[in-house]
Amino acid sequence: MEPALDDAIRLHKTGNHGGAEPLYRAILEREPENRGAHQMLAMLLVQTGRAAEAAGHFRTFLRLDPGGVAGYSNLAAALRMAGQGAEAVACLHRALALDPAHAASWFNLGNGLKQQEKAAAAQRSYRRTLALEPGHGGAAGNLDGLRDQWGTRLGEAERL
């Protein structure tokens, strides 16, 4: 990894988003196809509430590395946050086609389905996440939240 990217990541990891962002952008100005800078800038943009802008960088990252399962999962999370739930779910299906055992993609799929009020499908995704990663607190918490929100309707929806 180049020293400038290392510096940007170090700042980013310490929470200094204002210091890291211009470094990522400078790297991309010099090297527009730097996968690492696109990915990390996209992560920073999601963390700072700019999910729609992040999606563009995740798309560029995926164009440069089309086999990246985590890239599809991250793009889906950004799309979901940007209110593009249907496209997010499609990205997650692509990620899971590449790696059916990618727990983060199952979790993100559950979140996308929950957002679309497809509770039974979300429940299945959270259960799959927990089967792959039993200690996944987010999936366990979201599954409990679904049960609390949907109550007996969740069981009925699952039977259908």
XYZ file of N, CA and C in Angstrom:
480
model
N 0.845 -1.171 0.000
C 0.000 0.000 0.000
C 0.898 1.245 0.000
N 0.462 2.276 -0.685
C 1.272 3.484 -0.765
C 1.195 4.265 0.549
N 2.265 5.012 0.868
C 2.298 5.742 2.147
C 1.128 6.720 2.319
N 0.707 7.419 1.266
C -0.402 8.375 1.392
C -1.690 7.666 1.789
N -1.922 6.484 1.212
C -3.120 5.725 1.565
C -3.018 5.222 2.999
N -1.827 4.786 3.393
C -1.626 4.373 4.792
C -1.936 5.517 5.750
N -1.470 6.721 5.410
C -1.716 7.890 6.258
C -3.213 8.183 6.349
N -3.892 8.133 5.207
C -5.332 8.405 5.180
C -6.085 7.382 6.026
N -5.738 6.122 5.880
C -6.404 5.063 6.645
C -6.138 5.241 8.138
N -4.916 5.592 8.492
C -4.581 5.807 9.904
C -5.465 6.934 10.483
N -5.581 8.038 9.760
C -6.439 9.141 10.216
C -7.898 8.693 10.312
N -8.333 7.985 9.302
C -9.714 7.495 9.242
C -10.015 6.614 10.453
N -9.120 5.691 10.739
C -9.337 4.757 11.853
C -9.380 5.456 13.208
N -8.724 6.619 13.309
C -8.753 7.358 14.577
C -9.952 8.296 14.648
N -10.784 8.286 13.604
C -11.973 9.131 13.595
C -11.749 10.511 13.011
N -10.571 10.762 12.480
C -10.269 12.061 11.882
C -10.715 12.050 10.415
N -12.026 12.079 10.211
C -12.578 12.025 8.854
C -12.197 13.250 8.044
N -12.153 14.410 8.699
C -11.791 15.645 8.010
C -10.365 15.635 7.502
N -9.493 14.920 8.181
C -8.106 14.798 7.725
C -7.937 13.714 6.675
N -8.696 12.642 6.798
C -8.555 11.505 5.880
C -9.178 11.779 4.514
N -10.334 12.419 4.497
C -11.048 12.597 3.226
C -10.231 13.311 2.159
N -9.579 14.453 2.462
C -8.801 15.099 1.402
C -7.627 14.245 0.911
N -7.087 13.409 1.797
C -5.999 12.520 1.372
C -6.521 11.459 0.391
N -7.672 10.862 0.704
C -8.269 9.897 -0.226
C -8.533 10.560 -1.573
N -9.103 11.762 -1.535
C -9.435 12.460 -2.782
C -8.181 12.828 -3.582
N -7.117 13.202 -2.896
C -5.859 13.518 -3.582
C -5.281 12.278 -4.257
N -5.366 11.150 -3.577
C -4.887 9.891 -4.173
C -5.684 9.593 -5.433
N -7.000 9.755 -5.368
C -7.852 9.451 -6.524
C -7.647 10.451 -7.659
N -7.251 11.659 -7.336
C -6.941 12.634 -8.380
C -5.688 12.202 -9.145
N -4.700 11.698 -8.411
C -3.456 11.210 -9.030
C -3.639 9.856 -9.699
N -4.452 9.012 -9.060
C -4.614 7.621 -9.494
C -6.100 7.253 -9.436
N -6.868 7.620 -10.479
C -8.326 7.447 -10.456
C -8.805 6.003 -10.296
N -7.942 5.047 -10.524
C -8.367 3.646 -10.410
C -7.767 2.953 -9.195
N -7.473 3.714 -8.172
C -6.939 3.145 -6.936
C -8.101 2.532 -6.152
N -8.161 1.213 -6.187
C -9.276 0.506 -5.553
C -9.380 0.793 -4.058
N -8.235 0.755 -3.381
C -8.235 0.978 -1.940
C -8.749 2.351 -1.560
N -8.367 3.374 -2.306
C -8.821 4.734 -2.013
C -10.324 4.862 -2.275
N -10.811 4.238 -3.349
C -12.254 4.274 -3.606
C -13.021 3.586 -2.474
N -12.544 2.429 -2.079
C -13.238 1.677 -1.037
C -13.231 2.427 0.292
N -12.093 2.942 0.672
C -11.997 3.610 1.973
C -12.731 4.951 1.975
N -12.664 5.696 0.859
C -13.421 6.940 0.783
C -14.914 6.641 0.871
N -15.353 5.589 0.207
C -16.766 5.202 0.267
C -17.171 4.875 1.703
N -16.334 4.156 2.415
C -16.630 3.817 3.815
C -16.742 5.092 4.651
N -15.819 6.030 4.446
C -15.844 7.284 5.170
C -17.122 8.063 4.859
N -17.507 8.086 3.585
C -18.719 8.806 3.191
C -19.965 8.201 3.842
N -20.021 6.882 3.940
C -21.142 6.239 4.638
C -21.134 6.661 6.104
N -19.966 6.634 6.708
C -19.847 6.971 8.128
C -20.212 8.422 8.418
N -20.092 9.283 7.419
C -20.392 10.704 7.618
C -21.732 11.095 6.999
N -22.578 10.080 6.724
C -23.940 10.345 6.288
C -24.107 10.723 4.826
N -23.150 10.353 3.996
C -23.235 10.683 2.564
C -23.280 9.395 1.742
N -24.298 8.590 2.034
C -24.408 7.264 1.437
C -24.565 7.301 -0.081
N -25.309 8.264 -0.612
C -25.508 8.325 -2.066
C -24.180 8.567 -2.782
N -23.352 9.449 -2.227
C -22.030 9.687 -2.824
C -21.140 8.457 -2.668
N -21.256 7.792 -1.525
C -20.465 6.587 -1.278
C -20.765 5.515 -2.311
N -22.043 5.389 -2.692
C -22.441 4.354 -3.655
C -21.651 4.481 -4.952
N -21.402 5.696 -5.407
C -20.621 5.892 -6.633
C -19.204 5.348 -6.508
N -18.587 5.558 -5.355
C -17.227 5.036 -5.138
C -17.235 3.515 -4.992
N -18.252 2.969 -4.332
C -18.354 1.507 -4.247
C -18.553 0.915 -5.647
N -19.342 1.588 -6.490
C -19.539 1.087 -7.864
C -18.228 1.092 -8.642
N -17.432 2.149 -8.472
C -16.131 2.200 -9.144
C -15.238 1.090 -8.621
N -15.239 0.893 -7.307
C -14.452 -0.189 -6.715
C -14.845 -1.533 -7.333
N -16.144 -1.767 -7.481
C -16.619 -3.037 -8.043
C -16.298 -3.162 -9.527
N -16.280 -2.057 -10.245
C -15.882 -2.095 -11.657
C -14.418 -2.534 -11.755
N -13.600 -2.106 -10.800
C -12.180 -2.450 -10.789
C -11.919 -3.831 -10.196
N -12.821 -4.303 -9.344
C -12.683 -5.603 -8.672
C -14.050 -6.277 -8.615
N -14.537 -6.790 -9.768
C -15.912 -7.298 -9.832
C -16.183 -8.561 -9.007
N -15.186 -9.202 -8.506
C -15.407 -10.412 -7.718
C -15.450 -10.151 -6.228
N -15.437 -8.883 -5.826
C -15.374 -8.543 -4.408
C -16.718 -8.635 -3.708
N -16.935 -9.718 -2.989
C -18.195 -9.945 -2.278
C -18.466 -8.820 -1.287
N -17.463 -8.439 -0.510
C -17.649 -7.376 0.474
C -18.009 -6.063 -0.222
N -17.490 -5.841 -1.408
C -17.818 -4.631 -2.158
C -19.298 -4.549 -2.478
N -19.889 -5.679 -2.896
C -21.335 -5.700 -3.173
C -22.139 -5.493 -1.897
N -21.684 -6.088 -0.815
C -22.380 -5.942 0.452
C -22.312 -4.493 0.937
N -21.137 -3.876 0.802
C -20.981 -2.483 1.206
C -21.798 -1.546 0.317
N -21.792 -1.800 -0.987
C -22.607 -0.996 -1.903
C -24.077 -1.109 -1.506
N -24.502 -2.308 -1.200
C -25.902 -2.518 -0.813
C -26.245 -1.731 0.452
N -25.352 -1.732 1.413
C -25.614 -0.980 2.650
C -25.746 0.511 2.341
N -24.874 1.031 1.481
C -24.950 2.449 1.110
C -26.245 2.744 0.361
N -26.620 1.864 -0.553
C -27.859 2.064 -1.305
C -29.075 2.041 -0.385
N -29.074 1.113 0.556
C -30.185 1.032 1.511
C -30.287 2.321 2.311
N -29.150 2.832 2.769
C -29.142 4.083 3.536
C -29.576 5.269 2.675
N -29.338 5.172 1.370
C -29.718 6.248 0.447
C -31.152 6.097 -0.038
N -31.879 5.098 0.504
C -33.282 4.921 0.150
C -33.519 4.133 -1.121
N -32.519 3.400 -1.568
C -32.638 2.600 -2.787
C -32.652 1.115 -2.425
N -33.679 0.740 -1.664
C -33.761 -0.605 -1.108
C -33.801 -1.729 -2.118
N -34.564 -1.563 -3.199
C -34.666 -2.643 -4.189
C -33.315 -2.902 -4.853
N -32.596 -1.848 -5.178
C -31.268 -2.018 -5.787
C -30.298 -2.636 -4.779
N -30.446 -2.264 -3.501
C -29.594 -2.833 -2.459
C -29.794 -4.339 -2.361
N -31.047 -4.773 -2.368
C -31.348 -6.204 -2.276
C -30.755 -6.939 -3.487
N -30.845 -6.351 -4.664
C -30.261 -6.974 -5.866
C -28.749 -7.128 -5.715
N -28.081 -6.134 -5.157
C -26.629 -6.224 -4.922
C -26.299 -7.353 -3.961
N -27.124 -7.510 -2.947
C -26.875 -8.563 -1.963
C -27.078 -9.945 -2.555
N -28.043 -10.078 -3.432
C -28.210 -11.371 -4.102
C -26.984 -11.670 -4.959
N -26.406 -10.645 -5.565
C -25.178 -10.840 -6.348
C -24.023 -11.263 -5.438
N -23.909 -10.593 -4.291
C -22.859 -10.951 -3.336
C -23.014 -12.394 -2.874
N -24.245 -12.790 -2.568
C -24.478 -14.144 -2.070
C -24.326 -15.193 -3.161
N -24.511 -14.807 -4.407
C -24.235 -15.742 -5.510
C -22.732 -16.015 -5.587
N -21.923 -15.005 -5.255
C -20.468 -15.179 -5.257
C -19.994 -15.963 -4.043
N -20.645 -15.733 -2.894
C -20.246 -16.409 -1.656
C -21.463 -16.586 -0.744
N -22.123 -17.740 -0.852
C -23.323 -17.980 -0.035
C -23.055 -18.031 1.467
N -21.807 -18.072 1.878
C -21.467 -18.136 3.296
C -20.992 -16.781 3.829
N -21.266 -15.694 3.126
C -20.833 -14.362 3.564
C -21.871 -13.800 4.532
N -21.578 -13.943 5.822
C -22.536 -13.573 6.875
C -22.949 -12.103 6.793
N -22.016 -11.215 6.488
C -22.347 -9.784 6.419
C -23.381 -9.515 5.328
N -23.305 -10.237 4.230
C -24.285 -10.048 3.157
C -25.666 -10.544 3.579
N -25.713 -11.661 4.307
C -27.001 -12.143 4.813
C -27.600 -11.140 5.789
N -26.740 -10.572 6.640
C -27.209 -9.574 7.601
C -27.750 -8.341 6.875
N -26.967 -7.842 5.902
C -27.413 -6.668 5.145
C -28.688 -6.970 4.356
N -28.813 -8.199 3.849
C -30.033 -8.588 3.146
C -31.224 -8.538 4.111
N -31.022 -9.041 5.309
C -32.080 -8.958 6.318
C -32.493 -7.514 6.575
N -31.511 -6.626 6.672
C -31.817 -5.213 6.902
C -32.599 -4.615 5.734
N -32.187 -4.960 4.511
C -32.894 -4.450 3.342
C -34.316 -4.962 3.254
N -34.500 -6.237 3.543
C -35.835 -6.833 3.512
C -36.710 -6.282 4.629
N -36.106 -6.054 5.781
C -36.842 -5.457 6.898
C -37.319 -4.058 6.511
N -36.442 -3.292 5.873
C -36.798 -1.943 5.434
C -37.974 -1.980 4.455
N -38.041 -3.038 3.645
C -39.137 -3.195 2.685
C -40.359 -3.869 3.321
N -40.302 -4.087 4.629
C -41.370 -4.728 5.396
C -41.662 -6.158 4.927
N -40.626 -6.839 4.515
C -40.718 -8.267 4.171
C -40.153 -9.031 5.364
N -40.963 -9.068 6.407
C -40.503 -9.555 7.706
C -40.073 -11.010 7.689
N -40.843 -11.881 7.056
C -40.500 -13.308 7.060
C -39.180 -13.543 6.338
N -38.980 -12.863 5.216
C -37.723 -13.011 4.465
C -36.567 -12.431 5.270
N -36.800 -11.306 5.948
C -35.759 -10.708 6.787
C -35.389 -11.668 7.913
N -36.393 -12.278 8.511
C -36.150 -13.246 9.584
C -35.266 -14.395 9.095
N -35.566 -14.906 7.897
C -34.737 -15.996 7.338
C -33.294 -15.532 7.142
N -33.119 -14.293 6.684
C -31.768 -13.770 6.463
C -31.009 -13.624 7.776
N -31.687 -13.122 8.797
C -31.033 -12.992 10.102
C -30.687 -14.365 10.678
N -31.586 -15.332 10.500
C -31.291 -16.697 10.976
C -30.088 -17.290 10.242
N -30.007 -17.031 8.953
C -28.871 -17.523 8.164
C -27.582 -16.862 8.647
N -27.657 -15.559 8.944
C -26.494 -14.852 9.484
C -26.024 -15.543 10.760
N -26.970 -15.833 11.646
C -26.620 -16.454 12.925
C -26.121 -17.879 12.759
N -26.601 -18.575 11.745
C -26.098 -19.932 11.490
C -24.632 -19.868 11.043
N -24.289 -18.837 10.293
C -22.919 -18.686 9.799
C -22.002 -18.051 10.841
N -22.570 -17.164 11.646
C -21.796 -16.437 12.652
C -22.635 -16.342 13.927
N -22.599 -17.389 14.748
C -23.494 -17.472 15.910
C -23.437 -16.284 16.876
N -22.340 -15.608 16.961
C -22.228 -14.491 17.901
C -22.584 -13.141 17.310
N -23.196 -13.109 16.143
C -23.505 -11.838 15.469
C -24.601 -11.097 16.232
N -24.191 -10.120 17.034
C -25.118 -9.378 17.881
C -26.151 -8.588 17.095
N -25.760 -8.032 15.968
C -26.701 -7.252 15.163
C -27.847 -8.101 14.657
N -27.534 -9.295 14.190
C -28.571 -10.178 13.663
C -29.496 -10.647 14.784
N -28.915 -10.986 15.917
C -29.737 -11.436 17.048
C -30.657 -10.302 17.516
N -30.122 -9.098 17.618
C -30.920 -7.956 18.042
C -32.016 -7.617 17.049
N -31.693 -7.676 15.755
C -32.692 -7.366 14.732
C -33.771 -8.439 14.661
N -33.384 -9.675 14.897
C -34.362 -10.765 14.922
C -35.332 -10.564 16.085
N -34.806 -10.203 17.244
C -35.673 -9.901 18.392
C -36.582 -8.716 18.075
N -36.022 -7.703 17.424
C -36.804 -6.530 17.052
C -37.946 -6.879 16.105
N -37.669 -7.776 15.152
C -38.725 -8.237 14.240
C -39.840 -8.923 15.013
N -39.456 -9.792 15.925
C -40.450 -10.513 16.730
C -41.292 -9.543 17.556
N -40.624 -8.528 18.127
C -41.353 -7.541 18.924
C -42.307 -6.724 18.052
N -41.832 -6.338 16.879
C -42.631 -5.491 15.990
C -43.784 -6.248 15.342
N -43.519 -7.469 14.892
C -44.510 -8.204 14.102
C -45.327 -9.182 14.936
N -44.819 -9.600 16.084
C -45.549 -10.514 16.947
C -45.998 -11.778 16.210
N -47.237 -12.163 16.403
C -47.764 -13.390 15.795
C -47.875 -13.279 14.265
N -47.931 -12.048 13.757
C -48.005 -11.871 12.291
C -46.737 -12.387 11.607
N -45.612 -12.388 12.345
C -44.360 -12.875 11.761
C -44.462 -14.365 11.461
N -44.997 -15.138 12.376
C -45.193 -16.568 12.147
C -46.163 -16.821 10.995
N -47.214 -16.029 10.931
C -48.189 -16.161 9.831
C -47.532 -15.838 8.491
N -46.730 -14.784 8.467
C -46.059 -14.386 7.224
C -45.083 -15.472 6.790
N -44.404 -16.089 7.743
C -43.453 -17.141 7.418
C -44.162 -18.377 6.854
N -45.329 -18.703 7.381
C -46.067 -19.866 6.868
C -46.525 -19.637 5.438
N -46.817 -18.378 5.092
C -47.242 -18.078 3.722
C -46.069 -18.166 2.792
